[in-house]
Amino acid sequence: MITVTEEKIKAFLAMVSESESIVLLTHFRPDGDALGSTYALRTFLKDACGRDSIVILSSLVPDSLGFITSAADLGSTLVWDDDSENASRAIDSADMIICLDCAHFGRCEAPGEHAIASHARKVLIDHHLNPESSQFDLVFSESECVSSASELLYYVLLATPQAAGDAARIPAAARRALMAGMTTDTNNFANSVHPTTLRMASELIAAGTDRDEILGHLYNEYRENRFRAMGFLLSERLTVTGKGIAYIIVDQETRSRFDLREGETEGIVNMPLGIGNVKISIMLTEDGDKYRVSIRSKRGWSANNMAVRYFNGGGHEQAAGGRLYIGKDIADSCELESYLAKVISES
Ligand code: 5GP
Ligand code: MN
């Protein structure tokens, strides 16, 4: 059961009303839930609490998720990679920093590292395993019973006097962002769906949120190259091992050949789980001096354990991620297959 106590809501709103300058942070390479929860909160703070805030992202938003941020006031967003000077100044002068959809500041990369030293009051709103609570003054964290940070935030907002339990009193742009975030983290209701997830969806639709419009943006606006790359990766780059572990390697050459942009391989890692005897699916994407790693598992198998143990990462039991550093974890990219053979033999 989600526990959003009255005391925590009071403490949260007191911090908001006492703060002149509020900064919102989320994880690096933001996904739909990261952006959905962050921009929903920004809209709520502005429209329902009369408080402006600045969103600081470590890197740019993928085109496919631009519909979430473009509905918000983009003048309020700073991207660290583009303007670290103003971004760090905003963090230094903040008196409240709210971190969404990540278990600790480290997942926000540079802006998060910068925020740790800040004297601002810090709040966490998250749904990952093992939150680093000591970094925060106030923590809303549920890992077992919510689908997403967007779902947890929905119940936080609903419990405020501004919404008073009525979804229709949450600003429309915030409702849309929350629905988009929850939809992406559940893979459109395919996983991590709880009774509260369905209640949220039902209440948002009843309040007028247009789910079809959101689904159109999320799933019907890809570029053709995504599908060409998907065909190639599934036929030429998927290895299914006897131990029920499958992996796909997306090397730099494949990324260039299909002109793959950020977010365009989203969801492909789930596909091998459709094979009867596959229990864990891993996708490794070459990215400069590292491979970015995505892991998905069937119930009874832990993607999180594998991410923590072998890929410098973590996440959730059935969906986790991390990184494998070339020159540190493996000597060079030729060693990747033998590293995977070791992971598979020990799993
Ligand atoms: P994805 O594979 O979609 O990038 O990530 C799957 C899940 O694992 C998401 O909830 C994501 O936030 C989490 N995750 C991805 N990478 C990391 C990581 O390096 N550390 C932790 N703690 N979680 C991660
Ligand atoms: Mn999330």
Tab-separated table of C-alpha atoms and ligand atoms in Angstrom:
chain	number	residue	atom	x	y	z
A	1	MET	CA	0.000	0.000	0.000
A	2	ILE	CA	1.251	3.491	-0.786
A	3	THR	CA	1.867	5.465	2.390
A	4	VAL	CA	1.672	9.197	1.830
A	5	THR	CA	1.109	10.586	5.339
A	6	GLU	CA	-0.500	13.901	6.179
A	7	GLU	CA	2.648	14.932	8.100
A	8	LYS	CA	4.836	14.402	5.049
A	9	ILE	CA	2.472	16.363	2.808
A	10	LYS	CA	2.419	19.202	5.344
A	11	ALA	CA	6.213	19.187	5.597
A	12	PHE	CA	6.524	19.157	1.796
A	13	LEU	CA	4.105	22.060	1.271
A	14	ALA	CA	5.700	24.057	4.090
A	15	MET	CA	9.092	23.718	2.361
A	16	VAL	CA	7.508	24.784	-0.945
A	17	SER	CA	5.899	27.881	0.530
A	18	GLU	CA	9.088	28.877	2.392
A	19	SER	CA	11.252	28.516	-0.735
A	20	GLU	CA	12.057	31.374	-3.089
A	21	SER	CA	13.972	29.220	-5.503
A	22	ILE	CA	13.110	25.566	-6.268
A	23	VAL	CA	15.177	23.249	-8.470
A	24	LEU	CA	13.913	19.942	-9.880
A	25	LEU	CA	16.379	17.194	-10.844
A	26	THR	CA	15.918	13.808	-12.456
A	27	HIS	CA	18.144	11.004	-13.733
A	28	PHE	CA	20.589	11.281	-16.634
A	29	ARG	CA	19.300	10.213	-20.055
A	30	PRO	CA	15.773	10.998	-18.844
A	31	ASP	CA	13.008	8.593	-19.871
A	32	GLY	CA	9.238	9.106	-19.963
A	33	ASP	CA	8.775	8.618	-16.226
A	34	ALA	CA	11.659	10.949	-15.352
A	35	LEU	CA	10.263	13.720	-17.578
A	36	GLY	CA	6.609	12.985	-16.827
A	37	SER	CA	7.052	13.195	-13.050
A	38	THR	CA	9.394	16.206	-13.204
A	39	TYR	CA	7.253	18.341	-15.518
A	40	ALA	CA	4.035	17.299	-13.754
A	41	LEU	CA	5.498	18.556	-10.489
A	42	ARG	CA	6.739	21.756	-12.105
A	43	THR	CA	3.245	22.444	-13.489
A	44	PHE	CA	1.586	21.657	-10.149
A	45	LEU	CA	3.972	23.898	-8.189
A	46	LYS	CA	3.359	26.733	-10.625
A	47	ASP	CA	-0.372	26.463	-11.265
A	48	ALA	CA	-1.624	25.087	-7.949
A	49	CYS	CA	0.943	26.518	-5.481
A	50	GLY	CA	2.018	29.728	-7.259
A	51	ARG	CA	5.694	28.730	-7.073
A	52	ASP	CA	8.047	28.823	-10.057
A	53	SER	CA	10.844	26.235	-10.377
A	54	ILE	CA	13.773	25.406	-12.620
A	55	VAL	CA	14.270	21.948	-14.118
A	56	ILE	CA	17.935	20.986	-14.550
A	57	LEU	CA	18.620	18.047	-16.862
A	58	SER	CA	22.071	16.543	-17.294
A	59	SER	CA	21.521	15.972	-21.015
A	60	LEU	CA	18.998	16.731	-23.753
A	61	VAL	CA	15.523	15.212	-23.998
A	62	PRO	CA	15.089	12.596	-26.762
A	63	ASP	CA	12.867	13.871	-29.623
A	64	SER	CA	10.334	11.128	-28.952
A	65	LEU	CA	9.602	12.595	-25.491
A	66	GLY	CA	9.556	16.230	-26.561
A	67	PHE	CA	5.751	16.279	-26.307
A	68	ILE	CA	6.051	16.080	-22.508
A	69	THR	CA	8.442	18.993	-22.158
A	70	SER	CA	7.014	21.155	-24.926
A	71	ALA	CA	3.698	21.363	-23.064
A	72	ALA	CA	5.564	22.877	-20.138
A	73	ASP	CA	7.253	26.242	-20.121
A	74	LEU	CA	10.630	25.321	-21.614
A	75	GLY	CA	12.156	28.622	-20.538
A	76	SER	CA	12.296	26.976	-17.142
A	77	THR	CA	14.705	24.211	-18.212
A	78	LEU	CA	18.502	24.256	-18.121
A	79	VAL	CA	20.593	21.486	-19.658
A	80	TRP	CA	23.890	21.007	-17.818
A	81	ASP	CA	25.777	19.864	-20.924
A	82	ASP	CA	24.766	23.107	-22.715
A	83	ASP	CA	25.008	25.636	-19.902
A	84	SER	CA	26.709	24.266	-16.800
A	85	GLU	CA	27.476	27.781	-15.561
A	86	ASN	CA	23.852	28.879	-15.167
A	87	ALA	CA	22.790	25.385	-14.093
A	88	SER	CA	25.337	25.279	-11.264
A	89	ARG	CA	24.415	28.843	-10.253
A	90	ALA	CA	20.738	27.829	-10.057
A	91	ILE	CA	21.626	24.868	-7.822
A	92	ASP	CA	23.838	27.040	-5.597
A	93	SER	CA	21.085	29.580	-5.064
A	94	ALA	CA	18.244	27.068	-4.584
A	95	ASP	CA	16.633	26.750	-1.193
A	96	MET	CA	14.753	23.578	-2.143
A	97	ILE	CA	15.909	20.761	-4.445
A	98	ILE	CA	13.508	17.979	-5.435
A	99	CYS	CA	14.937	14.828	-6.994
A	100	LEU	CA	12.545	12.624	-8.987
A	101	ASP	CA	12.719	9.079	-10.393
A	102	CYS	CA	16.176	8.221	-9.073
A	103	ALA	CA	17.309	6.654	-5.831
A	104	HIS	CA	20.181	9.077	-5.205
A	105	PHE	CA	21.789	12.239	-6.575
A	106	GLY	CA	24.516	10.223	-8.326
A	107	ARG	CA	21.968	9.134	-10.974
A	108	CYS	CA	21.501	12.802	-11.972
A	109	GLU	CA	25.199	12.916	-12.925
A	110	ALA	CA	26.889	16.366	-12.791
A	111	PRO	CA	23.906	18.423	-11.499
A	112	GLY	CA	23.270	15.760	-8.847
A	113	GLU	CA	26.888	15.720	-7.703
A	114	HIS	CA	26.692	19.502	-7.472
A	115	ALA	CA	23.439	19.355	-5.493
A	116	ILE	CA	24.916	17.131	-2.755
A	117	ALA	CA	27.003	20.056	-1.456
A	118	SER	CA	24.079	22.513	-1.548
A	119	HIS	CA	22.543	23.826	1.686
A	120	ALA	CA	19.044	23.683	0.169
A	121	ARG	CA	16.435	21.447	1.721
A	122	LYS	CA	16.255	18.259	-0.314
A	123	VAL	CA	13.300	16.041	-1.158
A	124	LEU	CA	13.233	12.660	-2.898
A	125	ILE	CA	10.218	11.310	-4.832
A	126	ASP	CA	11.163	7.905	-6.207
A	127	HIS	CA	10.264	4.266	-6.793
A	128	HIS	CA	13.634	2.482	-7.114
A	129	LEU	CA	15.136	-0.090	-4.740
A	130	ASN	CA	17.561	1.088	-2.030
A	131	PRO	CA	17.059	4.877	-1.952
A	132	GLU	CA	19.919	6.826	-0.376
A	133	SER	CA	17.702	8.504	2.233
A	134	SER	CA	20.612	10.122	4.064
A	135	GLN	CA	21.009	12.584	1.159
A	136	PHE	CA	17.503	14.006	1.747
A	137	ASP	CA	15.474	15.872	4.370
A	138	LEU	CA	12.184	14.370	3.216
A	139	VAL	CA	11.683	11.108	1.339
A	140	PHE	CA	8.675	9.783	-0.587
A	141	SER	CA	9.843	6.352	-1.696
A	142	GLU	CA	7.885	3.248	-2.646
A	143	SER	CA	9.556	0.452	-4.567
A	144	GLU	CA	7.196	-2.488	-4.127
A	145	CYS	CA	3.730	-1.184	-4.788
A	146	VAL	CA	3.877	1.530	-7.442
A	147	SER	CA	4.595	1.377	-11.147
A	148	SER	CA	6.536	4.594	-11.452
A	149	ALA	CA	7.630	7.896	-9.947
A	150	SER	CA	4.699	9.425	-11.842
A	151	GLU	CA	2.259	7.167	-9.982
A	152	LEU	CA	3.789	7.953	-6.591
A	153	LEU	CA	3.723	11.672	-7.392
A	154	TYR	CA	0.055	11.387	-8.448
A	155	TYR	CA	-0.847	10.136	-4.952
A	156	VAL	CA	1.322	12.819	-3.330
A	157	LEU	CA	-0.436	15.557	-5.337
A	158	LEU	CA	-3.858	14.031	-4.706
A	159	ALA	CA	-3.200	14.222	-0.947
A	160	THR	CA	-2.513	17.975	-1.020
A	161	PRO	CA	-5.243	20.419	0.034
A	162	GLN	CA	-4.979	21.913	-3.474
A	163	ALA	CA	-6.269	18.680	-5.068
A	164	ALA	CA	-8.247	17.458	-2.048
A	165	GLY	CA	-8.496	13.930	-3.438
A	166	ASP	CA	-9.948	15.060	-6.769
A	167	ALA	CA	-7.863	14.322	-9.894
A	168	ALA	CA	-9.742	17.035	-11.782
A	169	ARG	CA	-8.127	19.613	-9.477
A	170	ILE	CA	-4.625	18.613	-10.616
A	171	PRO	CA	-3.746	20.948	-13.540
A	172	ALA	CA	-4.475	19.353	-16.943
A	173	ALA	CA	-0.853	19.561	-18.179
A	174	ALA	CA	0.316	17.819	-14.993
A	175	ARG	CA	-2.296	15.062	-15.445
A	176	ARG	CA	-1.114	14.503	-19.029
A	177	ALA	CA	2.553	14.296	-17.955
A	178	LEU	CA	1.707	11.858	-15.123
A	179	MET	CA	-0.254	9.604	-17.485
A	180	ALA	CA	2.629	9.659	-20.005
A	181	GLY	CA	5.213	8.796	-17.302
A	182	MET	CA	3.200	5.927	-15.851
A	183	THR	CA	2.445	4.571	-19.347
A	184	THR	CA	6.122	4.409	-20.348
A	185	ASP	CA	7.334	2.835	-17.090
A	186	THR	CA	4.654	0.118	-17.269
A	187	ASN	CA	5.431	-0.391	-20.946
A	188	ASN	CA	1.793	0.500	-21.636
A	189	PHE	CA	0.370	-1.636	-18.794
A	190	ALA	CA	2.523	-4.680	-19.600
A	191	ASN	CA	4.429	-4.712	-16.291
A	192	SER	CA	4.518	-3.301	-12.730
A	193	VAL	CA	0.770	-2.710	-12.765
A	194	HIS	CA	-0.827	-2.486	-9.300
A	195	PRO	CA	-4.407	-1.734	-8.256
A	196	THR	CA	-3.326	1.851	-7.571
A	197	THR	CA	-1.925	2.102	-11.124
A	198	LEU	CA	-5.300	1.244	-12.619
A	199	ARG	CA	-7.066	3.560	-10.163
A	200	MET	CA	-4.769	6.400	-11.220
A	201	ALA	CA	-5.399	5.721	-14.922
A	202	SER	CA	-9.133	5.527	-14.369
A	203	GLU	CA	-9.247	8.776	-12.381
A	204	LEU	CA	-7.072	10.633	-14.879
A	205	ILE	CA	-9.228	9.515	-17.806
A	206	ALA	CA	-12.386	10.459	-15.888
A	207	ALA	CA	-10.840	13.894	-15.286
A	208	GLY	CA	-10.449	14.362	-19.037
A	209	THR	CA	-6.880	13.185	-19.799
A	210	ASP	CA	-6.707	12.105	-23.446
A	211	ARG	CA	-4.883	8.753	-23.341
A	212	ASP	CA	-5.145	8.218	-27.096
A	213	GLU	CA	-3.294	11.469	-27.745
A	214	ILE	CA	-0.499	10.338	-25.389
A	215	LEU	CA	-0.308	6.845	-26.939
A	216	GLY	CA	-0.063	8.450	-30.380
A	217	HIS	CA	3.021	10.421	-29.310
A	218	LEU	CA	4.619	7.490	-27.499
A	219	TYR	CA	4.084	4.640	-29.937
A	220	ASN	CA	3.042	5.940	-33.366
A	221	GLU	CA	5.625	8.578	-34.207
A	222	TYR	CA	8.838	6.590	-34.606
A	223	ARG	CA	11.127	6.991	-37.579
A	224	GLU	CA	11.305	4.074	-40.010
A	225	ASN	CA	14.956	3.415	-39.120
A	226	ARG	CA	13.938	2.129	-35.666
A	227	PHE	CA	12.088	-0.759	-37.310
A	228	ARG	CA	14.902	-1.493	-39.772
A	229	ALA	CA	17.359	-1.558	-36.857
A	230	MET	CA	15.012	-3.747	-34.816
A	231	GLY	CA	14.834	-6.295	-37.640
A	232	PHE	CA	18.618	-6.323	-37.975
A	233	LEU	CA	19.257	-6.586	-34.234
A	234	LEU	CA	16.763	-9.439	-33.757
A	235	SER	CA	18.019	-11.418	-36.735
A	236	GLU	CA	21.781	-10.686	-36.593
A	237	ARG	CA	22.663	-9.501	-33.106
A	238	LEU	CA	20.512	-11.530	-30.726
A	239	THR	CA	22.196	-14.412	-28.904
A	240	VAL	CA	20.008	-16.850	-26.971
A	241	THR	CA	22.038	-19.014	-24.607
A	242	GLY	CA	21.170	-22.422	-23.189
A	243	LYS	CA	20.970	-20.939	-19.697
A	244	GLY	CA	17.883	-18.874	-20.503
A	245	ILE	CA	19.815	-15.616	-20.824
A	246	ALA	CA	19.606	-13.685	-24.088
A	247	TYR	CA	21.639	-10.663	-25.105
A	248	ILE	CA	21.750	-8.091	-27.892
A	249	ILE	CA	24.856	-6.028	-28.616
A	250	VAL	CA	24.318	-2.672	-30.329
A	251	ASP	CA	27.801	-1.624	-31.411
A	252	GLN	CA	28.823	1.801	-32.690
A	253	GLU	CA	28.805	0.581	-36.293
A	254	THR	CA	25.138	-0.495	-35.994
A	255	ARG	CA	24.214	2.813	-34.331
A	256	SER	CA	25.772	4.705	-37.234
A	257	ARG	CA	24.437	2.424	-39.952
A	258	PHE	CA	20.816	2.962	-38.814
A	259	ASP	CA	21.444	6.524	-37.623
A	260	LEU	CA	20.032	5.544	-34.230
A	261	ARG	CA	19.219	8.484	-31.957
A	262	GLU	CA	18.607	8.603	-28.232
A	263	GLY	CA	15.488	6.598	-27.333
A	264	GLU	CA	15.162	4.827	-30.694
A	265	THR	CA	16.083	1.389	-29.316
A	266	GLU	CA	13.681	1.776	-26.367
A	267	GLY	CA	11.696	-1.394	-25.718
A	268	ILE	CA	13.821	-3.755	-27.854
A	269	VAL	CA	15.371	-5.315	-24.731
A	270	ASN	CA	11.910	-6.599	-23.703
A	271	MET	CA	11.381	-8.576	-26.893
A	272	PRO	CA	13.557	-11.667	-26.211
A	273	LEU	CA	11.540	-12.265	-23.007
A	274	GLY	CA	8.741	-13.339	-25.350
A	275	ILE	CA	10.765	-16.507	-26.062
A	276	GLY	CA	9.552	-19.319	-23.773
A	277	ASN	CA	12.875	-20.361	-22.294
A	278	VAL	CA	14.414	-16.881	-21.965
A	279	LYS	CA	14.399	-15.651	-18.340
A	280	ILE	CA	16.726	-12.657	-18.596
A	281	SER	CA	17.337	-10.323	-21.539
A	282	ILE	CA	20.305	-7.945	-21.694
A	283	MET	CA	20.942	-5.183	-24.210
A	284	LEU	CA	24.392	-3.569	-24.378
A	285	THR	CA	24.793	-0.345	-26.357
A	286	GLU	CA	28.301	0.872	-27.145
A	287	ASP	CA	28.719	4.505	-26.099
A	288	GLY	CA	32.271	5.895	-26.224
A	289	ASP	CA	34.283	4.392	-23.362
A	290	LYS	CA	31.454	2.195	-22.098
A	291	TYR	CA	28.470	0.001	-22.892
A	292	ARG	CA	25.114	1.189	-21.549
A	293	VAL	CA	23.327	-1.836	-20.193
A	294	SER	CA	19.579	-2.556	-19.978
A	295	ILE	CA	18.314	-5.721	-18.311
A	296	ARG	CA	14.801	-7.214	-18.119
A	297	SER	CA	13.773	-10.426	-16.366
A	298	LYS	CA	10.792	-12.694	-15.840
A	299	ARG	CA	9.393	-13.141	-12.349
A	300	GLY	CA	11.704	-15.222	-10.134
A	301	TRP	CA	14.829	-13.878	-11.892
A	302	SER	CA	16.477	-10.668	-10.756
A	303	ALA	CA	17.522	-8.048	-13.306
A	304	ASN	CA	18.496	-5.858	-10.342
A	305	ASN	CA	20.979	-8.396	-8.894
A	306	MET	CA	22.656	-8.805	-12.259
A	307	ALA	CA	22.890	-5.011	-12.755
A	308	VAL	CA	24.397	-4.504	-9.284
A	309	ARG	CA	26.789	-7.452	-9.461
A	310	TYR	CA	28.138	-7.153	-12.997
A	311	PHE	CA	27.179	-3.801	-14.525
A	312	ASN	CA	27.739	-1.011	-11.936
A	313	GLY	CA	24.013	-0.353	-11.761
A	314	GLY	CA	20.663	-1.282	-10.242
A	315	GLY	CA	16.992	-0.459	-10.633
A	316	HIS	CA	14.046	-2.785	-10.021
A	317	GLU	CA	13.721	-6.561	-9.682
A	318	GLN	CA	12.440	-7.010	-13.243
A	319	ALA	CA	13.923	-3.938	-14.990
A	320	ALA	CA	17.370	-2.590	-14.266
A	321	GLY	CA	20.339	-0.980	-15.941
A	322	GLY	CA	23.954	0.013	-15.584
A	323	ARG	CA	27.222	0.469	-17.440
A	324	LEU	CA	30.217	-1.634	-18.391
A	325	TYR	CA	33.402	0.405	-18.749
A	326	ILE	CA	35.835	-0.378	-21.562
A	327	GLY	CA	39.401	-0.213	-20.238
A	328	LYS	CA	38.228	-0.939	-16.693
A	329	ASP	CA	35.646	-3.747	-16.480
A	330	ILE	CA	36.827	-5.174	-19.801
A	331	ALA	CA	40.115	-4.420	-21.558
A	332	ASP	CA	38.495	-3.696	-24.947
A	333	SER	CA	35.307	-4.393	-26.878
A	334	CYS	CA	36.665	-7.742	-28.123
A	335	GLU	CA	36.432	-8.924	-24.512
A	336	LEU	CA	32.703	-8.222	-24.244
A	337	GLU	CA	31.513	-11.676	-25.310
A	338	SER	CA	33.841	-13.441	-22.862
A	339	TYR	CA	32.697	-11.112	-20.043
A	340	LEU	CA	29.084	-12.016	-20.902
A	341	ALA	CA	29.990	-15.716	-20.927
A	342	LYS	CA	31.328	-15.300	-17.361
A	343	VAL	CA	28.176	-13.417	-16.246
A	344	ILE	CA	25.981	-16.118	-17.751
A	345	SER	CA	27.956	-19.023	-16.265
A	346	GLU	CA	27.776	-17.455	-12.778
A	347	SER	CA	24.059	-16.539	-13.007
B	1	5GP	P1	16.533	1.164	-18.726
B	1	5GP	O1	16.979	-0.197	-19.082
B	1	5GP	O2	15.152	1.451	-19.269
B	1	5GP	O3	17.539	2.223	-19.014
B	1	5GP	O4	16.382	1.181	-17.136
B	1	5GP	C1	15.553	0.240	-16.480
B	1	5GP	C2	15.361	0.655	-15.035
B	1	5GP	O5	16.598	0.571	-14.318
B	1	5GP	C3	14.883	2.091	-14.873
B	1	5GP	O6	14.011	2.156	-13.765
B	1	5GP	C4	16.142	2.842	-14.575
B	1	5GP	O7	15.891	4.004	-13.837
B	1	5GP	C5	16.963	1.824	-13.798
B	1	5GP	N1	18.400	2.020	-14.050
B	1	5GP	C6	18.992	2.113	-15.252
B	1	5GP	N2	20.338	2.289	-15.100
B	1	5GP	C7	20.579	2.319	-13.773
B	1	5GP	C8	21.755	2.501	-12.972
B	1	5GP	O8	22.877	2.659	-13.467
B	1	5GP	N3	21.590	2.485	-11.621
B	1	5GP	C9	20.360	2.311	-11.038
B	1	5GP	N4	20.285	2.310	-9.709
B	1	5GP	N5	19.234	2.144	-11.754
B	1	5GP	C10	19.329	2.150	-13.096
B	2	MN	MN	10.777	5.419	-13.287
